[in-house]
Short mmCIF file of C-alpha atoms and ligand atoms in Angstrom, two decimals:
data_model
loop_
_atom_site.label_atom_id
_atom_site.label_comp_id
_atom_site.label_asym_id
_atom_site.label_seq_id
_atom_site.Cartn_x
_atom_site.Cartn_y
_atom_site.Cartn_z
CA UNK A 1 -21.76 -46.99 3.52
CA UNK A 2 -25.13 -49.12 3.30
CA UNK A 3 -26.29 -48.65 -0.47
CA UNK A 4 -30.16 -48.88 -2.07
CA UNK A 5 -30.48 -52.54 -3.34
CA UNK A 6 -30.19 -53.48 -6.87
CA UNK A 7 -33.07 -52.99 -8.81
CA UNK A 8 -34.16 -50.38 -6.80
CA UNK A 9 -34.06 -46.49 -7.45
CA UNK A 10 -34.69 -43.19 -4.95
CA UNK A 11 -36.57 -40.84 -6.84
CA UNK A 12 -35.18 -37.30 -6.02
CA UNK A 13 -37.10 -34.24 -5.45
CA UNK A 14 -35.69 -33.14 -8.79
CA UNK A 15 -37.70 -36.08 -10.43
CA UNK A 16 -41.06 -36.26 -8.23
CA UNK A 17 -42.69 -33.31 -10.01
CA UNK A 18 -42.38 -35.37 -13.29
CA UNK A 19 -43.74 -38.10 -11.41
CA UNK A 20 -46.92 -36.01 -10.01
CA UNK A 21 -47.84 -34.40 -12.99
CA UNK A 22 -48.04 -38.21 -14.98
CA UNK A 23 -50.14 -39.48 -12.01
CA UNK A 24 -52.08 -36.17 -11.50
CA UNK A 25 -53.04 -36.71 -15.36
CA UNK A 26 -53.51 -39.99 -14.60
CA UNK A 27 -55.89 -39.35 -11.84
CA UNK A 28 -58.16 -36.58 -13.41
CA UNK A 29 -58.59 -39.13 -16.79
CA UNK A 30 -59.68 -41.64 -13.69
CA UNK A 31 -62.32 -39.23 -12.39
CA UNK A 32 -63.65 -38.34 -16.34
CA UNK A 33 -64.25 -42.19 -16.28
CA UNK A 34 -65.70 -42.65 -13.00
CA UNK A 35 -62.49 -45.08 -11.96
CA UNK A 36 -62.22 -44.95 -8.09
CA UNK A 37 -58.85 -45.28 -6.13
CA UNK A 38 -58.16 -48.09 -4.12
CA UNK A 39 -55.41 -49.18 -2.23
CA UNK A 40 -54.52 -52.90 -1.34
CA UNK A 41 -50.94 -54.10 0.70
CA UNK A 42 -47.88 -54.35 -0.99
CA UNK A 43 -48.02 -57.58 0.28
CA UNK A 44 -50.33 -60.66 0.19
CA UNK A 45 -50.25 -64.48 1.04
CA UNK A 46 -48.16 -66.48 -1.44
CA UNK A 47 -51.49 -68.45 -2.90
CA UNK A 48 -52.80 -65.65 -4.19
CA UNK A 49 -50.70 -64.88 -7.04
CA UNK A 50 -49.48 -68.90 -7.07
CA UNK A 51 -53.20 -69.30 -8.16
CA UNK A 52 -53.75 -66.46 -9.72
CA UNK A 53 -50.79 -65.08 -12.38
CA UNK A 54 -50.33 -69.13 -12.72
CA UNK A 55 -47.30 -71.42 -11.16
CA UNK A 56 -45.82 -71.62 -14.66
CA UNK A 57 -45.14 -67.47 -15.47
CA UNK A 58 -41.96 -66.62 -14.68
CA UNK A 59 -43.44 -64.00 -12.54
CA UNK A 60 -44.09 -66.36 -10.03
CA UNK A 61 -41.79 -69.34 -10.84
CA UNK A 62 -38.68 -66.80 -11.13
CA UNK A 63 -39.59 -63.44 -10.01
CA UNK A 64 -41.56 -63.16 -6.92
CA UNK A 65 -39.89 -61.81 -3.64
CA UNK A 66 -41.28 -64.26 -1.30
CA UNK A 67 -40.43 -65.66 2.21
CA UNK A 68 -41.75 -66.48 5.36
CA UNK A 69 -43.07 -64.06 8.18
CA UNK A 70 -41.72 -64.55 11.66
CA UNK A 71 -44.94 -66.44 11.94
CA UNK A 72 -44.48 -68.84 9.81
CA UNK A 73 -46.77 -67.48 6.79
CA UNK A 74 -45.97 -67.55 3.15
CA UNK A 75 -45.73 -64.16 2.01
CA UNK A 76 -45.37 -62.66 -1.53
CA UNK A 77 -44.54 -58.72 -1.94
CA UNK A 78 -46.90 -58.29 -4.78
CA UNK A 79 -45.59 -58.48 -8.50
CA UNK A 80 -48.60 -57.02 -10.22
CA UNK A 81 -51.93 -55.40 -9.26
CA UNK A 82 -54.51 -57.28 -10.54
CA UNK A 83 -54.78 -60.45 -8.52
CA UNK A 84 -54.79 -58.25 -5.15
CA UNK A 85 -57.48 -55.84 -7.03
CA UNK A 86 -59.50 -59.07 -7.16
CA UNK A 87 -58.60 -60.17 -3.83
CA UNK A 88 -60.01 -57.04 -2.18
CA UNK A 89 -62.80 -56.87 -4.71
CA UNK A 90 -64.13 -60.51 -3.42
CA UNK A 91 -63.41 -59.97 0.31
CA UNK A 92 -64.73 -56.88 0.70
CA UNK A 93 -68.07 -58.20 -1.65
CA UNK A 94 -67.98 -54.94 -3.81
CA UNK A 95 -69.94 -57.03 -6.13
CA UNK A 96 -73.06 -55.98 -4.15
CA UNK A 97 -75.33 -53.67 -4.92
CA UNK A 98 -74.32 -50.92 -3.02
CA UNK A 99 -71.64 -50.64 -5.03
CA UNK A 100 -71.91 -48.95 -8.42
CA UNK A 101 -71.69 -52.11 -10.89
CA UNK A 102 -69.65 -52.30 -12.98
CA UNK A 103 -67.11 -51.90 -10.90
CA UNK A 104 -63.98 -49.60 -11.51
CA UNK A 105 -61.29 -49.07 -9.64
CA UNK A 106 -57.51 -47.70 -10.54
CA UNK A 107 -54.08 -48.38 -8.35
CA UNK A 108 -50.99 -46.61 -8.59
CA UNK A 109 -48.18 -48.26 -6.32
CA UNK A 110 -45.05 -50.03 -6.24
CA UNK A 111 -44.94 -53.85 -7.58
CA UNK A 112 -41.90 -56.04 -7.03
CA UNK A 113 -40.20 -58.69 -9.62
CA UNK A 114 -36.84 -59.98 -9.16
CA UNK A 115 -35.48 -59.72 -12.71
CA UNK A 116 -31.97 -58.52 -14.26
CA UNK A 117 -32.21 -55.05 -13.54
CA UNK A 118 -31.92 -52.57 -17.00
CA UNK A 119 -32.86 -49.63 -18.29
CA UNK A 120 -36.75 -49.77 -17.83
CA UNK A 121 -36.67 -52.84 -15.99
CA UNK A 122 -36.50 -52.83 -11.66
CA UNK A 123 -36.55 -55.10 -9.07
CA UNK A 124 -39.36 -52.95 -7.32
CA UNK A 125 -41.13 -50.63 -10.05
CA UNK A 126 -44.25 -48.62 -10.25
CA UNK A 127 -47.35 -49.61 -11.77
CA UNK A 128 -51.06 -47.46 -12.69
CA UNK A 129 -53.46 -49.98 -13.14
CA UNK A 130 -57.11 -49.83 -13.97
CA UNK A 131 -59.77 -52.95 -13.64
CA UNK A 132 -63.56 -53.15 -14.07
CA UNK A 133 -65.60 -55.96 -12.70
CA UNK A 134 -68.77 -57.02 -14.11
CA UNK A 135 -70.02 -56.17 -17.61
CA UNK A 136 -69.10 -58.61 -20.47
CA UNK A 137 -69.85 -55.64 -22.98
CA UNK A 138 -66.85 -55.08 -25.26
CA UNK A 139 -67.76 -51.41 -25.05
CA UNK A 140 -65.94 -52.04 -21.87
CA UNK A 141 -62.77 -53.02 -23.61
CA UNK A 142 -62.75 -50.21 -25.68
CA UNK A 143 -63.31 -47.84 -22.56
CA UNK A 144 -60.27 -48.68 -21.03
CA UNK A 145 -58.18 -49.11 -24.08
CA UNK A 146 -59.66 -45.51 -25.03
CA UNK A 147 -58.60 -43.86 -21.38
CA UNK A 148 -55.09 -45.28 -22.44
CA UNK A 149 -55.37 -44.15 -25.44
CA UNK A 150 -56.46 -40.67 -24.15
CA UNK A 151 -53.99 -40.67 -21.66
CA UNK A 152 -50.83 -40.84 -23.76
CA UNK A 153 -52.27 -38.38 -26.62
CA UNK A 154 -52.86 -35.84 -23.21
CA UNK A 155 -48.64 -36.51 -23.03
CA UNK A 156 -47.89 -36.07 -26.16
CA UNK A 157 -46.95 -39.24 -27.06
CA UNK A 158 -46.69 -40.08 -30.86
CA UNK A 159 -45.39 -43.16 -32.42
CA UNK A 160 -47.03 -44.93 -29.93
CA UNK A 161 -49.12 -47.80 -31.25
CA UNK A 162 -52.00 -50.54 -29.99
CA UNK A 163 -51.60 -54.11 -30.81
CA UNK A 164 -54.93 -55.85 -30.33
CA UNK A 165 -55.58 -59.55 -30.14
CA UNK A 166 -57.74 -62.17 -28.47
CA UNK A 167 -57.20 -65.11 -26.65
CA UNK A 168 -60.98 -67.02 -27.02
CA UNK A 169 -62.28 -68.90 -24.81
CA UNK A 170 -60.67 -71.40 -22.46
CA UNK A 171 -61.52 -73.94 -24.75
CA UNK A 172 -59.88 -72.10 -27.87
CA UNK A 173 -56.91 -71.45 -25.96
CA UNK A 174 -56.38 -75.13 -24.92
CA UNK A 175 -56.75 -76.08 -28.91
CA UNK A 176 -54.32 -73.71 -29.84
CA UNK A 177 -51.65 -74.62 -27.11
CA UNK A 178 -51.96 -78.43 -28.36
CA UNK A 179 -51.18 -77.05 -31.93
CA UNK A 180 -48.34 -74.41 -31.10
CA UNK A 181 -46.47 -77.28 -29.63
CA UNK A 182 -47.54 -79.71 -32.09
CA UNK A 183 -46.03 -76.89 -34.24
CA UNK A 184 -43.07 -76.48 -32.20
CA UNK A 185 -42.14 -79.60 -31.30
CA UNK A 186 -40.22 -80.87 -34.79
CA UNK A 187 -37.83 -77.35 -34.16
CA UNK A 188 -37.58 -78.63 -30.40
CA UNK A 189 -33.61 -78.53 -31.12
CA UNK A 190 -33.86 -74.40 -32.89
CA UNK A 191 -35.38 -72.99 -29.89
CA UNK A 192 -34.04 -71.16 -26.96
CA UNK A 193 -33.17 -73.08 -23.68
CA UNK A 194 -36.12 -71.27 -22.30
CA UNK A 195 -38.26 -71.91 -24.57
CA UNK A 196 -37.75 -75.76 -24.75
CA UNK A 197 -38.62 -75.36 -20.92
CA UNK A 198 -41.56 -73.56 -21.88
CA UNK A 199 -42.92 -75.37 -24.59
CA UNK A 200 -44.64 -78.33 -22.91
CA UNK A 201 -46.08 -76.51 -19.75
CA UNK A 202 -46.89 -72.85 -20.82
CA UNK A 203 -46.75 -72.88 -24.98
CA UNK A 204 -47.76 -69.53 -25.61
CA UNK A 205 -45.12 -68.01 -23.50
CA UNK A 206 -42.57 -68.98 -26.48
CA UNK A 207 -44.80 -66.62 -28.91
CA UNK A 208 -43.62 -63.96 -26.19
CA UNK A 209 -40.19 -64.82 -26.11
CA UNK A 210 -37.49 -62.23 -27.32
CA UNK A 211 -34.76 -64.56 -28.40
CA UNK A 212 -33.82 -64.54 -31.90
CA UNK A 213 -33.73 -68.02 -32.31
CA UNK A 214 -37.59 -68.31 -31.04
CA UNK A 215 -38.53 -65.33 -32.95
CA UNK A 216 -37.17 -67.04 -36.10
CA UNK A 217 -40.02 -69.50 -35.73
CA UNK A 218 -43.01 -67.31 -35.11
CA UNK A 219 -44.13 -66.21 -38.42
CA UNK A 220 -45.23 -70.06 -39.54
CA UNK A 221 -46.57 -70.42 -35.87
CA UNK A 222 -50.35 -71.13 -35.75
CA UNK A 223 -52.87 -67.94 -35.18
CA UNK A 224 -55.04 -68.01 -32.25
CA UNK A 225 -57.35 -66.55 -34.35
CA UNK A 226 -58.22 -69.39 -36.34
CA UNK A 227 -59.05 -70.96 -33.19
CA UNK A 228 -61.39 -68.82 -31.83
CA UNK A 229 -65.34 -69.47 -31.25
CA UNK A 230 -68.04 -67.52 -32.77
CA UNK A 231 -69.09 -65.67 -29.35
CA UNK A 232 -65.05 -64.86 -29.26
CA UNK A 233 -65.55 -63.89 -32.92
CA UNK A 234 -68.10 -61.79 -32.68
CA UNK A 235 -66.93 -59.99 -29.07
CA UNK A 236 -63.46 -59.46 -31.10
CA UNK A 237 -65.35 -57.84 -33.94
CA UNK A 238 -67.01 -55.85 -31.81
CA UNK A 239 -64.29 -54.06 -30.11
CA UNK A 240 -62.63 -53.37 -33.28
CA UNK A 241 -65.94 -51.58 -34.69
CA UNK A 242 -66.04 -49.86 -31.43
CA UNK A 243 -62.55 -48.59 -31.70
CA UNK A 244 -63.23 -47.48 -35.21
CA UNK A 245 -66.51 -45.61 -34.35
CA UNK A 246 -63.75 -43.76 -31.65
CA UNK A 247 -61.01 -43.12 -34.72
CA UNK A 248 -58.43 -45.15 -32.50
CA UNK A 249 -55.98 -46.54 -34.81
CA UNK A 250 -54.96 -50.35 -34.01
CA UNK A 251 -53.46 -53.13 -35.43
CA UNK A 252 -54.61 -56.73 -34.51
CA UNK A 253 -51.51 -58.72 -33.52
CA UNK A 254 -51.89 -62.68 -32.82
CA UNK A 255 -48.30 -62.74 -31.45
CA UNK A 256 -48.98 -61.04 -28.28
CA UNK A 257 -50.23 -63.04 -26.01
CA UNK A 258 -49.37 -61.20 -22.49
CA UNK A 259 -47.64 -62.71 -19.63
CA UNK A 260 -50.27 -63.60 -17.58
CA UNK A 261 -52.63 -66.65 -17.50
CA UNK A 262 -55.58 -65.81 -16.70
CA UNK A 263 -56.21 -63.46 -19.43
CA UNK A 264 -59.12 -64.40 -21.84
CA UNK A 265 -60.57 -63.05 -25.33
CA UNK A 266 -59.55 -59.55 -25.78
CA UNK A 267 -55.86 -58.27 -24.97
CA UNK A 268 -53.86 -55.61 -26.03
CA UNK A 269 -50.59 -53.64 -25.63
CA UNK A 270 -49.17 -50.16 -26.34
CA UNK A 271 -46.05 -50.60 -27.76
CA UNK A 272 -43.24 -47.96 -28.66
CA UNK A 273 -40.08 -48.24 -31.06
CA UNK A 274 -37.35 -46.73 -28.70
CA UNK A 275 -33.92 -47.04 -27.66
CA UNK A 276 -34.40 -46.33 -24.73
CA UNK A 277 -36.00 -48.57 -23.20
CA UNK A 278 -34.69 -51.26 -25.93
CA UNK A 279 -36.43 -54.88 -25.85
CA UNK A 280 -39.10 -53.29 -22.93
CA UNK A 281 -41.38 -51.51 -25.62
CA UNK A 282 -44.28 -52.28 -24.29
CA UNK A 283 -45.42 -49.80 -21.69
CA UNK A 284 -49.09 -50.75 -21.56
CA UNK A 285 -50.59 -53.87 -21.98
CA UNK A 286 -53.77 -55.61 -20.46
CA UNK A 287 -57.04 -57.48 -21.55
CA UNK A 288 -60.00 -59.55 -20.29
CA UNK A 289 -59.87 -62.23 -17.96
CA UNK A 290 -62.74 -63.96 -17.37
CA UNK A 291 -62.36 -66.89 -14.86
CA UNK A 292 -60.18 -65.02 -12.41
CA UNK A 293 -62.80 -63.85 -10.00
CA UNK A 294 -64.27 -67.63 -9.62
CA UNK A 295 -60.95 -69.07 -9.62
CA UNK A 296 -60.42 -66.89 -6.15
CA UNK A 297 -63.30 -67.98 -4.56
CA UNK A 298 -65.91 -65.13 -5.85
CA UNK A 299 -68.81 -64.91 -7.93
CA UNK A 300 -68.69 -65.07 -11.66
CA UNK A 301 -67.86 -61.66 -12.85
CA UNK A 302 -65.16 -60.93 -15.21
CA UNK A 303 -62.59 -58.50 -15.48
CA UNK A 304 -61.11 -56.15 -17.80
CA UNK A 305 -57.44 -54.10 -17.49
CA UNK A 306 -54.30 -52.70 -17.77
CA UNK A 307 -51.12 -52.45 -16.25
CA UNK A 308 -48.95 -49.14 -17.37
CA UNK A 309 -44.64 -49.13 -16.31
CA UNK A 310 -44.16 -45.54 -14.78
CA UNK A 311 -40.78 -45.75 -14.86
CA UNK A 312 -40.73 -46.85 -18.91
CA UNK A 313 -42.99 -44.11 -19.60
CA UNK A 314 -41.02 -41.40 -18.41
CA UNK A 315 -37.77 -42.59 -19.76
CA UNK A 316 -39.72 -42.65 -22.97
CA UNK A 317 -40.95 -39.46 -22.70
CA UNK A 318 -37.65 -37.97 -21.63
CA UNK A 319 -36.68 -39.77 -24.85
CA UNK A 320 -39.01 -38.25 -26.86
CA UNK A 321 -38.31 -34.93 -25.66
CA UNK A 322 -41.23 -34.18 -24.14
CA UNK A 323 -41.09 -31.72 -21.29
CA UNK A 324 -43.49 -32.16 -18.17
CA UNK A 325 -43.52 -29.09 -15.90
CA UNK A 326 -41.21 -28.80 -13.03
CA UNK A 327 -42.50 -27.51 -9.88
CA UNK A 328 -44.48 -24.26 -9.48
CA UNK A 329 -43.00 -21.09 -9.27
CA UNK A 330 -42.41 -19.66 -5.95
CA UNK A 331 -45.12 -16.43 -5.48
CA UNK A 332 -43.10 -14.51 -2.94
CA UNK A 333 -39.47 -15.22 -1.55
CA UNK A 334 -38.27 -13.44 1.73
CA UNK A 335 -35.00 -12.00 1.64
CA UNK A 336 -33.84 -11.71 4.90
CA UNK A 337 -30.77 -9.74 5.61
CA UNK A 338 -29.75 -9.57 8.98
CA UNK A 339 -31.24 -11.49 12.70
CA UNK A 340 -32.78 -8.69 13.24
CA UNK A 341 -35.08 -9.41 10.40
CA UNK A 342 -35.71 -12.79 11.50
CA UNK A 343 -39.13 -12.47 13.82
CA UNK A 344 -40.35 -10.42 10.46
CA UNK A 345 -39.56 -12.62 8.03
CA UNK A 346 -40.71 -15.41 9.56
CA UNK A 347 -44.24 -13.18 9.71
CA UNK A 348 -44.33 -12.61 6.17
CA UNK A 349 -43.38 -16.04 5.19
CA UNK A 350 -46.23 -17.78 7.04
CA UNK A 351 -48.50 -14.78 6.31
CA UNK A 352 -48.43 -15.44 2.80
CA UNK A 353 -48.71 -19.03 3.01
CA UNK A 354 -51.28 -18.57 5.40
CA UNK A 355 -52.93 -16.85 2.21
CA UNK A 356 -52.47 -20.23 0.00
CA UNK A 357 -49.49 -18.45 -1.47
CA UNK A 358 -46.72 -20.32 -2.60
CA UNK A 359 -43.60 -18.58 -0.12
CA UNK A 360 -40.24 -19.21 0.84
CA UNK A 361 -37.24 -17.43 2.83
CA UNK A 362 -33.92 -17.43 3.79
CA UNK A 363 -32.35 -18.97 6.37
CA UNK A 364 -28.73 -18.81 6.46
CA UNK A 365 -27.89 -15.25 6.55
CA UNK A 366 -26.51 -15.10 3.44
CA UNK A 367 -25.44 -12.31 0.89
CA UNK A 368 -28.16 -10.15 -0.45
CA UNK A 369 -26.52 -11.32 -4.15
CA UNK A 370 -27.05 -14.95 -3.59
CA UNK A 371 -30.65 -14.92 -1.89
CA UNK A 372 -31.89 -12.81 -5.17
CA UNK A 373 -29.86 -15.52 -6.61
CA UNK A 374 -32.11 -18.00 -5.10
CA UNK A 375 -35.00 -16.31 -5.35
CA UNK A 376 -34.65 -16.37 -9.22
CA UNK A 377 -33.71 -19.82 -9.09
CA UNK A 378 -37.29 -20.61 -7.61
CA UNK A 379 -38.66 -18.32 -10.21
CA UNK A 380 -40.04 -16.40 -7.35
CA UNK A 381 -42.19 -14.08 -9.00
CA UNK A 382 -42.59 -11.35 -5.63
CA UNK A 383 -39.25 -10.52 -3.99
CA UNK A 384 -39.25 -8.77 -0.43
CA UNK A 385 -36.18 -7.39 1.20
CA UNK A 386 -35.94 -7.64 5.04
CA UNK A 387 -32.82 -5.66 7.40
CA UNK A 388 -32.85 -3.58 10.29
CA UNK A 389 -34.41 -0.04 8.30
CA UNK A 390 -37.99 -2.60 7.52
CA UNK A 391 -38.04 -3.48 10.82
CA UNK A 392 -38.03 -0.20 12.58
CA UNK A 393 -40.58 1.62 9.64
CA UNK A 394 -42.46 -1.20 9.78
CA UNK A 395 -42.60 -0.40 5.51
CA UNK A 396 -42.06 -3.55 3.40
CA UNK A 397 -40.86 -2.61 -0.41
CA UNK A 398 -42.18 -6.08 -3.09
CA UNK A 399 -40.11 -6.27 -5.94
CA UNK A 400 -42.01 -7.73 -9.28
CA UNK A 401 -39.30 -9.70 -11.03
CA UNK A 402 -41.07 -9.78 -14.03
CA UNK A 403 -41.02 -5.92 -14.52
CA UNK A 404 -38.77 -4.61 -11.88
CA UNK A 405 -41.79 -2.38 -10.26
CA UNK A 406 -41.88 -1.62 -6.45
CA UNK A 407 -44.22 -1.24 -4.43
CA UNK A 408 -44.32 -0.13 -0.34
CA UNK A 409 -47.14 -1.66 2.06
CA UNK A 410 -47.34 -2.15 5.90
CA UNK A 411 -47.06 -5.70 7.86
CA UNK A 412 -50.85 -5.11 8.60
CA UNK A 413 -51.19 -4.69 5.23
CA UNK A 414 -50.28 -8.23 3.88
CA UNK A 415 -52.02 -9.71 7.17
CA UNK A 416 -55.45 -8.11 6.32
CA UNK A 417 -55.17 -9.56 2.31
CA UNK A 418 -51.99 -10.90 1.24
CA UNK A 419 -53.31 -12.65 -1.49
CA UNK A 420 -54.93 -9.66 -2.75
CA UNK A 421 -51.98 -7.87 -2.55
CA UNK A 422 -50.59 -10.73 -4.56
CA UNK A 423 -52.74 -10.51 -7.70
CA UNK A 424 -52.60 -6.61 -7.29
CA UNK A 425 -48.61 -6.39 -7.55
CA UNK A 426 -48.23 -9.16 -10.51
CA UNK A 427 -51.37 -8.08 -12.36
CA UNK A 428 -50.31 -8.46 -16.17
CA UNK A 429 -51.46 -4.89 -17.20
CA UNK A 430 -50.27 -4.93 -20.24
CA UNK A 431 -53.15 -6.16 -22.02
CA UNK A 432 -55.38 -3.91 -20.55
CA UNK A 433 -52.50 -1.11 -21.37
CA UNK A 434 -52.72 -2.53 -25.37
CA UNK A 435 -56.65 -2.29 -25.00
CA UNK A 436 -56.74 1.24 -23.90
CA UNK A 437 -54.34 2.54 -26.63
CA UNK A 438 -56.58 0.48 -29.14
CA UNK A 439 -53.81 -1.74 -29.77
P1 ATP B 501 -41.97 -57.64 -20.00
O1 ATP B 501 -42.36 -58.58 -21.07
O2 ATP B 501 -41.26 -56.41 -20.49
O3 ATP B 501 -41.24 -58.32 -18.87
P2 ATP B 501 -44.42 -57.96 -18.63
O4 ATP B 501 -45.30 -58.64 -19.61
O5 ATP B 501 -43.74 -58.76 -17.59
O6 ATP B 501 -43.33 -57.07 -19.39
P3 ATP B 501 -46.67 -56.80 -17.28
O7 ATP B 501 -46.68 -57.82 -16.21
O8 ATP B 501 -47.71 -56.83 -18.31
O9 ATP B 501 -45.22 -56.75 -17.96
O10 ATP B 501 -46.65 -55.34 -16.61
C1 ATP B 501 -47.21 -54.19 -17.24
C2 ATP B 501 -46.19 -53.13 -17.46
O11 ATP B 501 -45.40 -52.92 -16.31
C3 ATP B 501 -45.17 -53.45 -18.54
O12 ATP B 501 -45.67 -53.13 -19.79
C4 ATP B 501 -44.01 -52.55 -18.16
O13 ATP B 501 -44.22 -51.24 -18.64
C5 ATP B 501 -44.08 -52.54 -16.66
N1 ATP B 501 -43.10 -53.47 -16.07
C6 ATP B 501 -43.18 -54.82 -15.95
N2 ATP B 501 -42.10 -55.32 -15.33
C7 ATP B 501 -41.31 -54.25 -15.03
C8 ATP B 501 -40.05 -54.08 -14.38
N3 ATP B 501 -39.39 -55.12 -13.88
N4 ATP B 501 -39.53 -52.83 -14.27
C9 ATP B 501 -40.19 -51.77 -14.75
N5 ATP B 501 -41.39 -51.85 -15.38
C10 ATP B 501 -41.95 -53.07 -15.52
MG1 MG B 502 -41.80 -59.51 -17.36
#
């Protein structure tokens, strides 16, 4: 038997409705923000991220799925959303001013690393992303950190909370590399094997580094912050007053420092204490990245994002209890009893879906007992009965499972206004029942 690959997971009908509902939320914060949709390929030449995320990440030394094409090309399935966002964003000049500027656009899709697969961590995962082009405002930090924000209060997320920090300028940041390994270099011996890798061609990469032994040595570490300019100073102040104005708690953390390296000034990550998804906390994180645009061949605009894990959020929020709705109930399900009943159910069926009703019927001739069986199972909330008697009267009896009542209409009936017929037969008249009686 051929088997999914590792790292990979088939997300059952059982699961997708949790899966819609988070993007559905997803996608109606996206229109409240003016954030269009857009869709790039899942993959892109090799360069792209090689130049982009950086040769030294481990997303591209380590994790990308790449190989040549049949002709010849160097091909990357891509690992993250950004550098394709920016990509598109350049070759399709959206910079112009037909386009509405800044520019924002959202992604949801599936991004591919090949890492040790865990809980909350897959070979190909999914990814909702958001990046806007073009304004240097930090107002536009805090937007996007506030549609996060938004977002995960609209789930019911508590305990969830936003470490802020910034990165400066390129300048800054090439300072404070030469002093984290001047700082690092006398431990050389304490830190991890990956770390002494890291040290000399991508320094701040240790401060991300979840080994105990490298942890041990953060809290002397030098602070970015000390290294920062006053425009960097004053942008960072900025968003932080901005947040405040909004009443979105934060804490400003200089040992995140993000994965990526083209991020610049402000960055951020929502981070969770779970279980669950253990050393993988963070299930948001993003910032500002400022020479990104140029680097790729386009005009000098910078950027501003996130990158949210689907599949860590909804472990987390199965972790946290919190129940997203299942599917809809069904609004009428066709019992159908014997052939004979077949033509007639499938009438009524497709007559009420026809009617943007939500329908369903049997198909296997089975027992009365276990269609009703199914039909509660699908919560149906209308319940016909189809055998030989309804097709020679022609006289349909609807059964309201929520009350038991019964009512007897015609085929021509339903055809004429099945929907109406609908809201007539599962009208809640009990409040009108409590009004009359002065209740
Ligand atoms: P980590 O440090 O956990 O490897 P990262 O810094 O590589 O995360 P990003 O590149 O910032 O992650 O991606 C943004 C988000 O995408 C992460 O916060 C996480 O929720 C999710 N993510 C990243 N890699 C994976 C993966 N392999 N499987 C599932 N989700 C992932
Ligand atoms: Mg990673």
């Amino acid at each position: 038997m051929i088997q999914k690959m590792k790292g990979t997971e088939d997300i059952l009908p059982k699961d997708v409705a949790r899966w819609q509902f988070v993007e559905d939320l997803a996608r109606d914060l996206f229109d409240q923000y003016l954030f269009r949709e857009i869709r790039t390929p899942l993959f892109e030449s090799y360069d792209l991220f090689a130049r982009s995320v950086g040769n030294t990440t481990d997303i591209v030394s380590k994790e990308m799925y790449d190989f040549e094409d049949k002709g010849g090309r160097r091909l990357a399935l891509r690992p993250e959303g950004t550098a394709p966002v920016v990509r598109a964003y350049i070759e399709n000049k959206l910079f112009g001013p037909e386009h509405p500027q800044p520019l924002k656009l959202y992604y949801i899709g599936s991004m591919f690393r090949y890492e040790r697969p865990q809980a909350g961590r897959q070979r190909q995962f999914n990814q909702i992303g958001v990046e806007v082009f073009g304004s240097d405002n930090p107002a536009t930090d805090v937007e996007v950190i506030a549609l996060a924000w938004q977002f995960f209060q609209e789930l019911g997320l508590r305990g969830i909370q936003i470490h802020l920090n910034s990165l400066g300028e390129k300048t800054a940041r090439q300072a404070y590399r030469q002093a984290l390994i001047d700082y690092f270099e006398p431990h050389f011996d304490e830190l991890s094997e990956d770390s002494k890798r890291r040290l000399h061609d991508n320094p701040l990469r240790v401060l991300d580094s979840k080994d105990p032994k490298d942890q041990a040595l953060l809290p002397q570490a030098p602070s970015i912050l000390d290294y920062l300019n006053e425009t960097s100073q004053k942008h960072f102040e900025e968003v932080q007053s901005l947040l405040q104005a909004l009443n979105i708690p934060y804490q400003v953390d200089d040992r995140i420092v993000r994965g990526l390296d083209y991020y610049q000034e402000t960055i951020f990550e929502f981070i969770v204490e779970n279980q669950a998804i253990g050393a993988q906390s963070t299930v948001c994180g993003g910032g500002r990245y400022s020479g990104l645009v140029e680097d790729l061949g386009g005009p000098q605009k910078s950027g501003f994002g996130f990158g949210l894990g689907m599949e860590r959020l909804l472990l987390l929020l199965e972790e946290e209890g919190i129940d997203l709705p299942g599917y809809e109930p069904v609004d009428v399900y066709v019992i159908c009893l014997e052939q004979a009943a077949n033509r007639l159910a499938t009438q009524v069926v497709q007559a009420a879906r026809g009617a943007g009703l939500i329908a369903e019927r049997d198909y296997l001739n089975r027992s009365l007992k276990s269609q009703f069986k199914t039909a509660a199972k699908l919560d149906s909330r209308l319940v016909v009965t189809l055998g030989e008697k309804e097709v020679a009267s022609g006289q349909l009896t609807f059964k309201n499972q929520a009350n038991g009542q019964e009512t007897t209409l015609s085929l021509e009936d339903l055809l004429e206004d099945f929907a109406g017929v609908f809201r007539r037969l599962t009208m809640d008249t009990s409040v009108i029942d409590a009004f009359f009686k002065g209740e």
